[in-house]
Short mmCIF file of C-alpha atoms in Angstrom, two decimals:
data_model
loop_
_atom_site.label_atom_id
_atom_site.label_comp_id
_atom_site.label_asym_id
_atom_site.label_seq_id
_atom_site.Cartn_x
_atom_site.Cartn_y
_atom_site.Cartn_z
CA MET I 968 102.81 163.68 68.73
CA LYS I 969 105.85 161.90 70.21
CA ILE I 970 106.05 164.52 72.96
CA LYS I 971 102.36 164.01 73.88
CA LEU I 972 102.85 160.23 74.03
CA PHE I 973 105.87 160.62 76.28
CA ILE I 974 103.94 162.90 78.67
CA LEU I 975 101.02 160.48 78.82
CA SER I 976 103.37 157.57 79.36
CA TYR I 977 105.17 159.39 82.15
CA ALA I 978 101.90 160.37 83.87
CA TYR I 979 100.61 156.80 83.69
CA SER I 980 103.85 155.44 85.11
CA LEU I 981 103.40 157.52 88.25
CA LEU I 982 100.25 155.53 89.00
CA LEU I 983 102.01 152.17 88.84
CA PRO I 984 103.19 150.83 92.20
CA GLY I 985 106.88 150.14 92.23
CA SER I 986 107.49 151.88 88.89
CA ALA I 987 110.86 153.43 88.12
CA PHE I 988 109.41 156.95 88.37
CA ALA I 989 107.38 156.52 91.56
CA GLU I 990 109.85 154.26 93.36
CA ASP I 991 111.76 156.13 96.02
CA LEU I 992 111.14 153.61 98.80
CA SER I 993 114.18 151.51 99.70
CA ALA I 994 115.34 149.04 102.33
CA ALA I 995 118.91 148.43 103.46
CA SER I 996 120.84 146.62 100.73
CA PHE I 997 121.30 143.57 102.98
CA PHE I 998 117.64 142.74 102.34
CA SER I 999 116.97 140.87 99.12
CA ASN I 1000 115.21 137.74 97.99
CA HIS I 1001 116.57 134.68 99.86
CA ALA I 1002 117.97 136.72 102.78
CA VAL I 1003 118.86 134.98 106.05
CA VAL I 1004 118.14 136.80 109.32
CA GLN I 1005 119.28 135.81 112.79
CA CYS I 1006 116.92 133.69 114.88
CA GLY I 1007 116.13 134.49 118.49
CA ARG I 1008 116.96 138.20 118.19
CA PRO I 1009 114.67 141.18 117.46
CA LEU I 1010 114.91 141.96 113.75
CA PRO I 1011 115.59 145.57 112.71
CA VAL I 1012 114.50 146.58 109.22
CA TRP I 1013 115.38 150.01 107.90
CA GLY I 1014 115.66 152.11 104.77
CA ARG I 1015 114.67 155.40 103.16
CA ALA I 1016 111.58 156.97 101.60
CA THR I 1017 109.97 160.37 101.15
CA PRO I 1018 110.14 162.46 104.35
CA GLY I 1019 106.95 162.08 106.38
CA GLU I 1020 105.90 158.92 104.55
CA SER I 1021 104.07 156.18 106.48
CA ILE I 1022 105.85 152.83 106.25
CA THR I 1023 104.49 149.37 107.09
CA VAL I 1024 106.75 146.35 107.42
CA GLY I 1025 105.43 142.81 107.69
CA PHE I 1026 106.96 139.35 108.02
CA ALA I 1027 105.61 136.00 109.22
CA GLY I 1028 102.41 137.51 110.64
CA GLN I 1029 104.14 140.36 112.47
CA VAL I 1030 103.59 143.97 111.37
CA ARG I 1031 105.29 147.16 112.50
CA ARG I 1032 104.80 150.76 111.36
CA ALA I 1033 106.95 153.87 111.21
CA THR I 1034 107.01 157.34 109.72
CA THR I 1035 110.08 158.59 107.93
CA GLY I 1036 111.96 161.48 109.44
CA ALA I 1037 112.93 164.75 107.82
CA ASP I 1038 115.94 163.00 106.28
CA GLY I 1039 113.77 160.27 104.77
CA ALA I 1040 115.13 157.52 107.03
CA TRP I 1041 112.79 154.94 108.55
CA SER I 1042 113.33 152.01 110.88
CA VAL I 1043 111.21 149.35 112.59
CA THR I 1044 112.04 146.41 114.81
CA LEU I 1045 110.18 143.15 114.35
CA PRO I 1046 110.10 140.62 117.20
CA ALA I 1047 112.47 137.67 117.39
CA PHE I 1048 111.57 134.68 115.23
CA ASP I 1049 112.34 130.99 115.62
CA ALA I 1050 114.82 129.30 113.30
CA GLY I 1051 113.04 127.91 110.27
CA THR I 1052 110.48 130.71 110.04
CA ARG I 1053 110.19 131.84 106.42
CA GLY I 1054 108.13 133.98 104.11
CA SER I 1055 108.11 137.28 102.24
CA LEU I 1056 109.29 140.47 103.88
CA ARG I 1057 107.00 143.28 102.68
CA VAL I 1058 107.73 146.98 103.01
CA ALA I 1059 104.89 149.30 101.99
CA GLY I 1060 104.66 153.04 101.71
CA LYS I 1061 103.59 154.97 98.65
CA SER I 1062 105.03 151.99 96.79
CA THR I 1063 105.76 148.42 97.86
CA LEU I 1064 108.86 146.26 98.17
CA GLU I 1065 108.65 142.51 98.54
CA PHE I 1066 111.64 140.30 99.38
CA LYS I 1067 110.69 136.69 98.79
CA ASP I 1068 111.94 133.51 100.47
CA VAL I 1069 113.43 135.21 103.51
CA VAL I 1070 114.41 132.63 106.15
CA VAL I 1071 115.31 132.79 109.82
CA GLY I 1072 118.38 130.88 110.95
CA GLU I 1073 122.01 131.33 111.96
CA LEU I 1074 123.91 134.32 110.51
CA TRP I 1075 127.72 134.62 110.53
CA PHE I 1076 129.97 137.44 109.31
CA CYS I 1077 133.10 136.10 107.54
CA SER I 1078 136.08 138.33 106.82
CA GLY I 1079 139.82 138.46 106.15
CA GLN I 1080 142.12 138.31 103.16
CA SER I 1081 142.53 135.96 100.20
CA ASN I 1082 142.16 132.65 102.02
CA MET I 1083 138.71 133.73 103.19
CA GLN I 1084 137.94 135.20 99.77
CA TRP I 1085 139.08 131.98 98.02
CA THR I 1086 136.18 130.36 96.19
CA VAL I 1087 134.81 126.84 96.08
CA GLU I 1088 135.58 126.55 92.35
CA LYS I 1089 139.31 126.90 93.12
CA SER I 1090 139.34 124.49 96.05
CA LEU I 1091 139.93 120.78 96.49
CA ASN I 1092 137.54 118.47 94.57
CA ALA I 1093 135.77 121.53 93.18
CA GLU I 1094 133.76 119.76 90.48
CA GLN I 1095 132.32 117.23 92.90
CA GLU I 1096 131.66 119.82 95.60
CA ILE I 1097 129.82 122.12 93.20
CA SER I 1098 127.71 119.41 91.57
CA SER I 1099 126.50 118.20 94.99
CA ALA I 1100 125.82 121.67 96.41
CA ASP I 1101 122.03 121.49 96.61
CA PHE I 1102 121.31 123.15 99.96
CA PRO I 1103 118.61 125.79 99.46
CA ASP I 1104 118.67 126.74 103.17
CA ILE I 1105 122.34 127.72 103.05
CA ARG I 1106 122.72 131.23 101.61
CA HIS I 1107 125.75 133.36 100.80
CA PHE I 1108 126.12 137.16 100.48
CA THR I 1109 129.30 138.60 98.92
CA VAL I 1110 130.12 142.16 99.93
CA PRO I 1111 131.48 144.16 96.95
CA LEU I 1112 135.11 145.29 97.20
CA ARG I 1113 135.04 148.93 98.22
CA THR I 1114 136.98 151.35 100.39
CA ALA I 1115 135.90 154.52 102.15
CA LYS I 1116 137.63 157.20 104.19
CA GLN I 1117 134.49 157.80 106.26
CA THR I 1118 132.08 155.33 107.82
CA LEU I 1119 129.28 154.21 105.53
CA THR I 1120 125.93 153.27 107.02
CA GLU I 1121 124.83 151.50 103.85
CA LEU I 1122 126.32 149.75 100.83
CA PRO I 1123 126.36 152.23 97.93
CA ASP I 1124 124.22 150.06 95.63
CA ARG I 1125 122.19 146.84 95.45
CA SER I 1126 124.66 144.88 93.30
CA ALA I 1127 125.08 142.23 96.02
CA VAL I 1128 122.21 139.81 96.69
CA TRP I 1129 121.67 136.67 98.72
CA GLN I 1130 122.23 133.42 96.83
CA PRO I 1131 120.96 130.01 97.94
CA ALA I 1132 123.48 127.19 97.50
CA THR I 1133 122.93 125.39 94.21
CA PRO I 1134 125.30 123.85 91.64
CA GLN I 1135 124.89 127.06 89.65
CA THR I 1136 125.89 129.44 92.45
CA THR I 1137 128.17 127.69 94.95
CA GLY I 1138 131.33 127.79 92.83
CA GLY I 1139 131.62 131.52 93.52
CA PHE I 1140 131.06 131.29 97.27
CA SER I 1141 133.84 131.81 99.81
CA ALA I 1142 135.05 128.24 100.30
CA VAL I 1143 135.81 128.57 104.01
CA ALA I 1144 132.44 130.23 104.67
CA TRP I 1145 130.61 127.65 102.56
CA PHE I 1146 132.15 124.56 104.17
CA PHE I 1147 131.60 126.11 107.61
CA ALA I 1148 127.96 126.78 106.79
CA ARG I 1149 127.41 123.33 105.32
CA HIS I 1150 128.75 121.55 108.39
CA LEU I 1151 126.73 123.81 110.69
CA HIS I 1152 123.55 123.26 108.67
CA GLN I 1153 123.97 119.50 108.64
CA GLN I 1154 124.45 119.43 112.40
CA LEU I 1155 121.86 122.01 113.49
CA LYS I 1156 119.21 121.35 110.81
CA VAL I 1157 118.43 125.08 110.48
CA PRO I 1158 119.05 127.66 107.74
CA VAL I 1159 122.53 129.19 107.77
CA GLY I 1160 123.60 132.46 106.17
CA VAL I 1161 127.17 133.68 105.67
CA ILE I 1162 128.20 137.22 104.77
CA ASN I 1163 131.56 137.16 102.96
CA SER I 1164 133.38 140.47 103.42
CA SER I 1165 137.01 139.79 102.46
CA TRP I 1166 139.76 141.21 100.26
CA GLY I 1167 142.94 139.45 99.17
CA GLY I 1168 146.32 140.82 100.19
CA THR I 1169 145.00 143.08 102.93
CA PRO I 1170 146.66 143.49 106.35
CA ILE I 1171 144.62 143.69 109.53
CA HIS I 1172 144.52 147.43 110.17
CA PRO I 1173 142.18 148.41 107.27
CA TRP I 1174 139.55 146.13 108.87
CA MET I 1175 139.75 147.78 112.30
CA THR I 1176 137.46 150.46 113.69
CA PRO I 1177 139.05 153.92 113.80
CA GLU I 1178 138.93 153.96 117.59
CA SER I 1179 140.61 150.57 117.94
CA ILE I 1180 143.54 151.35 115.59
CA GLU I 1181 144.08 155.06 116.27
CA THR I 1182 144.42 154.52 120.04
CA TRP I 1183 147.04 151.79 119.58
CA GLU I 1184 150.39 152.88 121.02
CA HIS I 1185 152.26 151.90 117.85
CA TYR I 1186 149.86 153.76 115.52
CA PRO I 1187 152.11 156.83 114.98
CA ALA I 1188 155.05 154.56 114.08
CA MET I 1189 152.81 152.56 111.74
CA ILE I 1190 151.72 155.74 109.95
CA GLU I 1191 155.33 156.84 109.60
CA GLY I 1192 156.22 153.43 108.17
CA LYS I 1193 153.34 153.77 105.72
CA ARG I 1194 154.67 157.16 104.64
CA GLN I 1195 158.08 155.64 103.95
CA GLU I 1196 156.49 152.82 101.95
CA ILE I 1197 154.66 155.39 99.83
CA ASP I 1198 157.85 157.39 99.24
CA SER I 1199 159.79 154.30 98.14
CA TRP I 1200 157.02 152.91 95.94
CA PRO I 1201 158.13 154.40 92.58
CA GLU I 1202 161.53 152.71 92.81
CA ARG I 1203 160.05 149.41 93.96
CA LYS I 1204 157.51 149.61 91.12
CA LYS I 1205 160.37 149.88 88.61
CA GLU I 1206 161.98 146.77 90.08
CA PHE I 1207 158.67 144.95 89.89
CA ASP I 1208 158.13 145.93 86.26
CA GLU I 1209 161.56 144.53 85.46
CA LYS I 1210 160.66 141.23 87.15
CA ILE I 1211 157.51 141.06 85.05
CA ARG I 1212 159.49 141.55 81.86
CA HIS I 1213 161.80 138.68 82.80
CA TRP I 1214 158.81 136.55 83.76
CA GLU I 1215 157.14 137.13 80.40
CA ILE I 1216 160.32 135.97 78.62
CA GLU I 1217 160.44 132.85 80.83
CA VAL I 1218 156.74 132.11 80.15
CA ALA I 1219 157.28 132.33 76.41
CA ALA I 1220 160.25 129.96 76.65
CA ALA I 1221 158.31 127.51 78.82
CA LYS I 1222 155.43 127.44 76.35
CA ALA I 1223 157.77 126.84 73.44
CA GLU I 1224 159.47 123.95 75.25
CA GLY I 1225 156.28 122.47 76.69
CA ARG I 1226 157.36 123.13 80.27
CA GLU I 1227 155.25 124.30 83.19
CA GLU I 1228 155.01 128.08 83.22
CA PRO I 1229 156.67 129.90 86.15
CA LYS I 1230 154.43 131.73 88.60
CA ARG I 1231 153.90 135.39 88.06
CA PRO I 1232 155.85 137.62 90.46
CA TRP I 1233 153.59 139.38 92.92
CA LEU I 1234 153.83 142.70 94.67
CA PRO I 1235 151.04 144.56 96.47
CA GLY I 1236 149.62 147.60 94.77
CA PRO I 1237 150.59 151.15 95.72
CA PRO I 1238 150.85 151.27 99.53
CA ASP I 1239 148.43 154.22 99.65
CA ALA I 1240 145.73 152.28 97.79
CA GLY I 1241 142.51 152.37 99.77
CA GLN I 1242 142.52 148.71 100.82
CA TYR I 1243 145.82 149.16 102.69
CA MET I 1244 144.91 152.27 104.69
CA PRO I 1245 143.71 152.14 108.32
CA SER I 1246 139.95 151.55 108.75
CA ASN I 1247 139.11 152.00 105.06
CA LEU I 1248 137.69 148.48 104.74
CA TYR I 1249 135.89 148.68 108.06
CA HIS I 1250 134.19 151.87 106.86
CA ALA I 1251 132.97 150.39 103.57
CA MET I 1252 132.67 146.62 104.07
CA VAL I 1253 131.98 146.06 107.77
CA HIS I 1254 130.17 149.01 109.33
CA PRO I 1255 127.12 148.87 107.00
CA PHE I 1256 126.20 145.55 108.68
CA THR I 1257 126.56 146.61 112.31
CA ARG I 1258 122.79 147.05 112.79
CA LEU I 1259 122.22 143.40 111.90
CA PRO I 1260 121.96 140.81 114.66
CA LEU I 1261 124.58 138.09 114.08
CA ARG I 1262 125.52 134.86 115.77
CA GLY I 1263 129.25 135.51 115.39
CA PHE I 1264 132.36 136.29 113.35
CA LEU I 1265 134.81 134.17 111.35
CA TRP I 1266 138.26 135.62 110.58
CA TYR I 1267 141.01 134.26 108.27
CA GLN I 1268 143.82 136.78 107.91
CA GLY I 1269 147.45 137.28 108.85
CA GLU I 1270 149.54 136.39 105.81
CA SER I 1271 150.01 140.10 105.00
CA ASN I 1272 151.14 140.83 108.55
CA ALA I 1273 153.76 138.07 108.72
CA GLY I 1274 157.37 139.10 108.23
CA SER I 1275 158.25 141.24 111.23
CA GLY I 1276 159.71 138.58 113.50
CA GLU I 1277 158.90 138.11 117.16
CA GLY I 1278 157.93 141.74 117.67
CA GLY I 1279 155.53 141.52 114.75
CA GLY I 1280 153.86 138.50 116.29
CA MET I 1281 153.38 140.30 119.58
CA ARG I 1282 151.97 143.34 117.81
CA TYR I 1283 149.58 141.11 115.87
CA THR I 1284 148.12 139.85 119.15
CA GLU I 1285 147.45 143.45 120.15
CA LEU I 1286 145.92 144.27 116.77
CA GLN I 1287 143.70 141.21 116.60
CA ASN I 1288 142.52 141.78 120.18
CA ARG I 1289 141.68 145.36 119.26
CA LEU I 1290 139.86 144.27 116.11
CA ILE I 1291 137.76 141.83 118.16
CA GLY I 1292 136.92 144.47 120.73
CA GLY I 1293 136.17 147.10 118.10
CA TRP I 1294 133.79 144.88 116.15
CA ARG I 1295 132.01 143.71 119.28
CA LYS I 1296 131.54 147.32 120.38
CA ALA I 1297 130.25 148.30 116.93
CA TRP I 1298 127.63 145.54 117.12
CA GLY I 1299 126.82 146.35 120.74
CA HIS I 1300 127.63 142.81 121.87
CA ASP I 1301 130.74 142.49 124.03
CA ALA I 1302 130.81 138.69 123.90
CA MET I 1303 130.05 137.99 120.24
CA PRO I 1304 131.78 134.70 119.28
CA PHE I 1305 134.96 135.29 117.27
CA TYR I 1306 136.63 132.28 115.64
CA PHE I 1307 139.79 132.60 113.57
CA VAL I 1308 142.17 130.46 111.51
CA GLN I 1309 145.80 129.99 112.47
CA LEU I 1310 147.96 130.23 109.34
CA ALA I 1311 148.75 127.05 107.44
CA ASN I 1312 152.25 125.71 106.84
CA PHE I 1313 153.94 127.51 103.93
CA THR I 1314 157.57 128.04 102.90
CA GLN I 1315 157.29 131.84 102.49
CA PRO I 1316 160.19 132.11 99.99
CA ALA I 1317 160.86 135.76 100.81
CA ASP I 1318 161.64 134.92 104.45
CA ALA I 1319 165.32 134.01 104.80
CA THR I 1320 164.83 133.28 108.51
CA GLY I 1321 162.33 130.50 107.84
CA ILE I 1322 160.48 131.40 111.03
CA ASN I 1323 158.47 134.61 110.56
CA TRP I 1324 155.17 132.78 110.08
CA ALA I 1325 155.78 130.93 113.34
CA TYR I 1326 155.90 134.22 115.21
CA LEU I 1327 152.70 135.36 113.46
CA ARG I 1328 150.94 132.10 114.40
CA GLU I 1329 152.05 132.65 117.99
CA GLY I 1330 150.61 136.15 117.78
CA GLN I 1331 147.31 134.77 116.53
CA GLN I 1332 147.18 132.25 119.34
CA GLY I 1333 147.71 135.06 121.83
CA SER I 1334 144.14 136.22 121.19
CA LEU I 1335 142.77 133.12 122.88
CA VAL I 1336 142.99 135.03 126.16
CA VAL I 1337 140.04 137.10 124.91
CA PRO I 1338 136.79 135.54 126.15
CA ASN I 1339 134.56 133.71 123.67
CA THR I 1340 137.20 133.23 120.99
CA GLY I 1341 138.50 130.08 119.34
CA MET I 1342 141.27 129.16 116.91
CA ALA I 1343 141.13 126.58 114.13
CA SER I 1344 144.69 125.65 113.22
CA ALA I 1345 145.59 124.88 109.61
CA ILE I 1346 149.21 124.02 110.48
CA ASP I 1347 148.90 120.53 108.96
CA ILE I 1348 146.90 121.20 105.77
CA GLY I 1349 148.93 123.86 103.99
CA GLU I 1350 150.91 123.57 100.75
CA ALA I 1351 154.62 124.32 100.83
CA ASP I 1352 154.66 126.29 97.59
CA ASP I 1353 151.21 127.88 97.66
CA VAL I 1354 149.92 130.44 100.13
CA HIS I 1355 146.38 129.33 99.23
CA PRO I 1356 145.96 125.73 100.41
CA ARG I 1357 143.12 124.03 98.51
CA ASN I 1358 141.75 122.00 101.42
CA LYS I 1359 139.23 124.59 102.52
CA GLN I 1360 136.83 121.79 103.49
CA GLU I 1361 138.83 121.02 106.61
CA VAL I 1362 139.32 124.68 107.51
CA GLY I 1363 135.58 125.28 107.36
CA ARG I 1364 134.87 122.11 109.30
CA ARG I 1365 137.29 123.03 112.09
CA LEU I 1366 135.70 126.46 112.43
CA ALA I 1367 132.28 124.79 112.56
CA LEU I 1368 133.51 122.47 115.33
CA LEU I 1369 134.41 125.52 117.41
CA ALA I 1370 130.98 127.05 116.84
CA LEU I 1371 129.15 123.81 117.60
CA SER I 1372 131.13 123.25 120.78
CA GLN I 1373 131.38 126.77 122.20
CA THR I 1374 128.45 128.69 120.73
CA TYR I 1375 125.83 125.97 120.35
CA GLN I 1376 127.00 124.00 123.38
CA LYS I 1377 127.13 120.61 121.66
CA MET I 1378 128.96 118.85 124.45
CA ASN I 1379 129.92 115.78 122.42
CA ILE I 1380 131.96 117.85 119.95
CA GLN I 1381 135.75 117.84 120.27
CA ALA I 1382 136.87 121.12 118.72
CA HIS I 1383 140.47 121.69 119.86
CA GLY I 1384 143.74 120.11 118.87
CA PRO I 1385 146.32 119.31 121.58
CA GLU I 1386 147.83 122.42 123.15
CA PHE I 1387 151.08 122.76 125.10
CA LEU I 1388 150.55 122.57 128.85
CA ALA I 1389 153.94 121.97 130.48
CA ALA I 1390 157.51 120.77 129.84
CA LYS I 1391 159.57 118.90 132.42
CA THR I 1392 163.23 117.86 132.12
CA GLU I 1393 164.01 114.25 132.98
CA ALA I 1394 167.10 112.10 132.31
CA GLY I 1395 168.45 114.02 129.32
CA ALA I 1396 165.04 114.46 127.72
CA ILE I 1397 162.04 116.73 128.01
CA ARG I 1398 158.57 115.38 128.74
CA VAL I 1399 155.81 117.52 127.25
CA SER I 1400 152.21 117.35 128.45
CA PHE I 1401 149.13 118.76 126.76
CA ARG I 1402 145.57 119.84 127.23
CA HIS I 1403 142.91 118.75 124.71
CA ALA I 1404 144.63 115.41 124.17
CA ASP I 1405 141.26 113.65 124.36
CA GLY I 1406 141.24 110.22 122.80
CA GLY I 1407 145.00 109.93 123.16
CA LEU I 1408 147.92 111.24 121.14
CA LYS I 1409 148.82 109.58 117.85
CA THR I 1410 150.56 110.27 114.54
CA ARG I 1411 148.68 110.26 111.27
CA ASP I 1412 151.37 108.35 109.39
CA GLY I 1413 152.41 105.97 112.14
CA ALA I 1414 155.89 107.53 112.18
CA PRO I 1415 157.46 109.10 115.28
CA PRO I 1416 156.24 112.61 116.17
CA SER I 1417 157.77 115.19 113.83
CA ALA I 1418 158.70 118.88 113.89
CA PHE I 1419 160.19 118.86 117.41
CA GLU I 1420 163.33 120.76 118.44
CA ILE I 1421 165.14 121.15 121.75
CA ALA I 1422 167.78 123.47 123.14
CA ALA I 1423 169.90 124.00 126.21
CA GLY I 1424 169.80 127.27 128.08
CA ASP I 1425 171.52 128.99 125.15
CA LEU I 1426 168.32 128.59 123.03
CA ARG I 1427 170.22 127.08 120.10
CA PHE I 1428 167.50 124.74 118.90
CA VAL I 1429 168.29 121.55 117.00
CA ALA I 1430 166.05 118.91 115.43
CA ALA I 1431 165.05 116.31 118.00
CA SER I 1432 163.66 112.80 118.20
CA ALA I 1433 160.29 112.33 119.88
CA ARG I 1434 158.02 109.51 120.95
CA ILE I 1435 154.55 109.31 122.43
CA ASP I 1436 154.59 107.99 125.98
CA GLY I 1437 151.05 107.65 127.28
CA GLY I 1438 149.47 111.10 127.36
CA SER I 1439 152.77 112.94 126.89
CA ILE I 1440 155.66 113.14 124.43
CA LEU I 1441 159.33 112.56 125.27
CA VAL I 1442 161.79 114.64 123.25
CA ASN I 1443 165.58 114.30 123.14
CA SER I 1444 168.70 114.77 121.02
CA PRO I 1445 172.30 113.55 121.50
CA GLU I 1446 173.39 117.05 120.54
CA VAL I 1447 171.72 118.49 123.66
CA PRO I 1448 172.56 116.29 126.67
CA GLU I 1449 171.10 118.84 129.10
CA PRO I 1450 167.96 120.16 127.41
CA ALA I 1451 166.09 123.10 128.89
CA HIS I 1452 163.57 124.09 126.23
CA VAL I 1453 161.41 122.43 123.55
CA ARG I 1454 159.41 123.68 120.66
CA HIS I 1455 157.12 122.16 118.04
CA ALA I 1456 156.23 123.25 114.51
CA PHE I 1457 158.00 126.55 115.10
CA SER I 1458 158.93 127.32 111.49
CA ASN I 1459 157.21 128.56 108.36
CA ASN I 1460 156.59 125.13 106.86
CA PRO I 1461 156.75 122.40 109.50
CA ALA I 1462 155.79 118.79 108.75
CA VAL I 1463 153.23 118.11 111.48
CA ASN I 1464 151.88 114.63 112.17
CA VAL I 1465 150.69 114.52 115.82
CA THR I 1466 146.95 114.65 116.51
CA ASN I 1467 144.48 113.81 119.23
CA GLY I 1468 141.66 111.30 118.96
CA ALA I 1469 139.60 113.73 116.85
CA ASN I 1470 142.44 114.00 114.28
CA LEU I 1471 143.00 117.66 115.15
CA PRO I 1472 146.66 118.73 114.96
CA LEU I 1473 149.04 119.47 117.80
CA LEU I 1474 149.41 123.26 117.86
CA PRO I 1475 152.77 124.98 117.43
CA PHE I 1476 154.45 126.02 120.69
CA ARG I 1477 157.75 126.90 122.34
CA SER I 1478 158.40 126.34 126.02
CA ASP I 1479 160.85 129.24 126.41
CA VAL I 1480 157.95 131.71 126.15
CA PRO I 1481 154.86 131.39 128.37
CA SER I 1482 151.89 130.12 126.35
CA ASN I 1483 148.91 132.43 125.93
CA ALA I 1484 146.60 129.57 125.05
CA LYS I 1485 143.53 128.97 127.16
#
């Protein structure tokens, strides 16, 4: 009797549209309820079904049809829609899919390491930010952490879905992406979607396309260095385990005495783990989205590439330029906006030189020679003892200023902090002039300009006094009566106080090396 009931139940289920047994129709995992699609661009929609099946796709009064190929794949392209268009996206074949509350707006792809991954609930004023996060037309999509050795055309499952911003959801959003989207939404008055594809502790090369990293002249040396890291890992792991044992003893003592617990020692995982290998994150967490029209990219990464001195900074410029070019080629758009964050001030305890992050920041800034890029500096909002500064509000806002100014052509937006233009020696001092000093130079605290150093021709830099003189800054030191070179904020953790009229910080620079800034 039970067997007969099961057979009848199974047969009946085949007649139900969308049932578990009949359902073999699927759309790309990007599509879910509350999805945001890019305005002003033709909209591709794709998926899989039974080979030879007729598929109909409809949205906002537009309908397109296709027939699946022998491999079961189908694809249609809907026309471009205006921002603010909304409705249900319906896909019908032998069964039907319906994605509700799909909106058309501005779509940005956000990537990098932990400072991009960092959530709203761990950021400054988190409780207040979360409780006030009632913006149903801002949506967030978190890409699951995965690696792959070969390029994936689709996410392996539908575990990730679009989430509108509410007090119940926003705490888990990427903070940088969220504050960027909020500022953009408030200024443009259109829906904004952000795709968060980031992974803490990752260097740049796992995010790069195979072509862009494998053709790099230093790739063979990088692979050899990776091999040496793998060979030395067992011994380094033993040392790390010993540090953890000591840390656990110190934590127990701190608890017993009511003291603040020491921070846990950190070491990356095995160097051959998937998230550290070339292109593995591009394959799994970037390429599946390359069919989607976007407005642009946001990038916050570099901490894991700092530590190799001046040469490392120069190599980072090459790598970031290659990443930009590789992503643009993958999306078929050679001028897609690419905005990135210059690393915040941080002591970097492991760096005895005190200057490695300065070289990395210089390397980041070198990418400004690439057309349609922009850099939001965080040099003044870091935390000396924490690689994850909590003020993600300002980071997101500065990225949004770049987008509003350069991508959306809002001409009244000042998006750049002062940048080094020229240095001229005069009467035992150096006069430094700047571009983007709109509104005049000033200091936030009313004190003289800080974080300046000068040197004679021997490049032995010493701390220097500085004062604002009209649109320039005069720098001098009694220790250097004949100065030849000047630099600003060229250390891991500089105390920066100079801004322009828009309160954007003076960027780090050194006059002994030609600036790559635009």
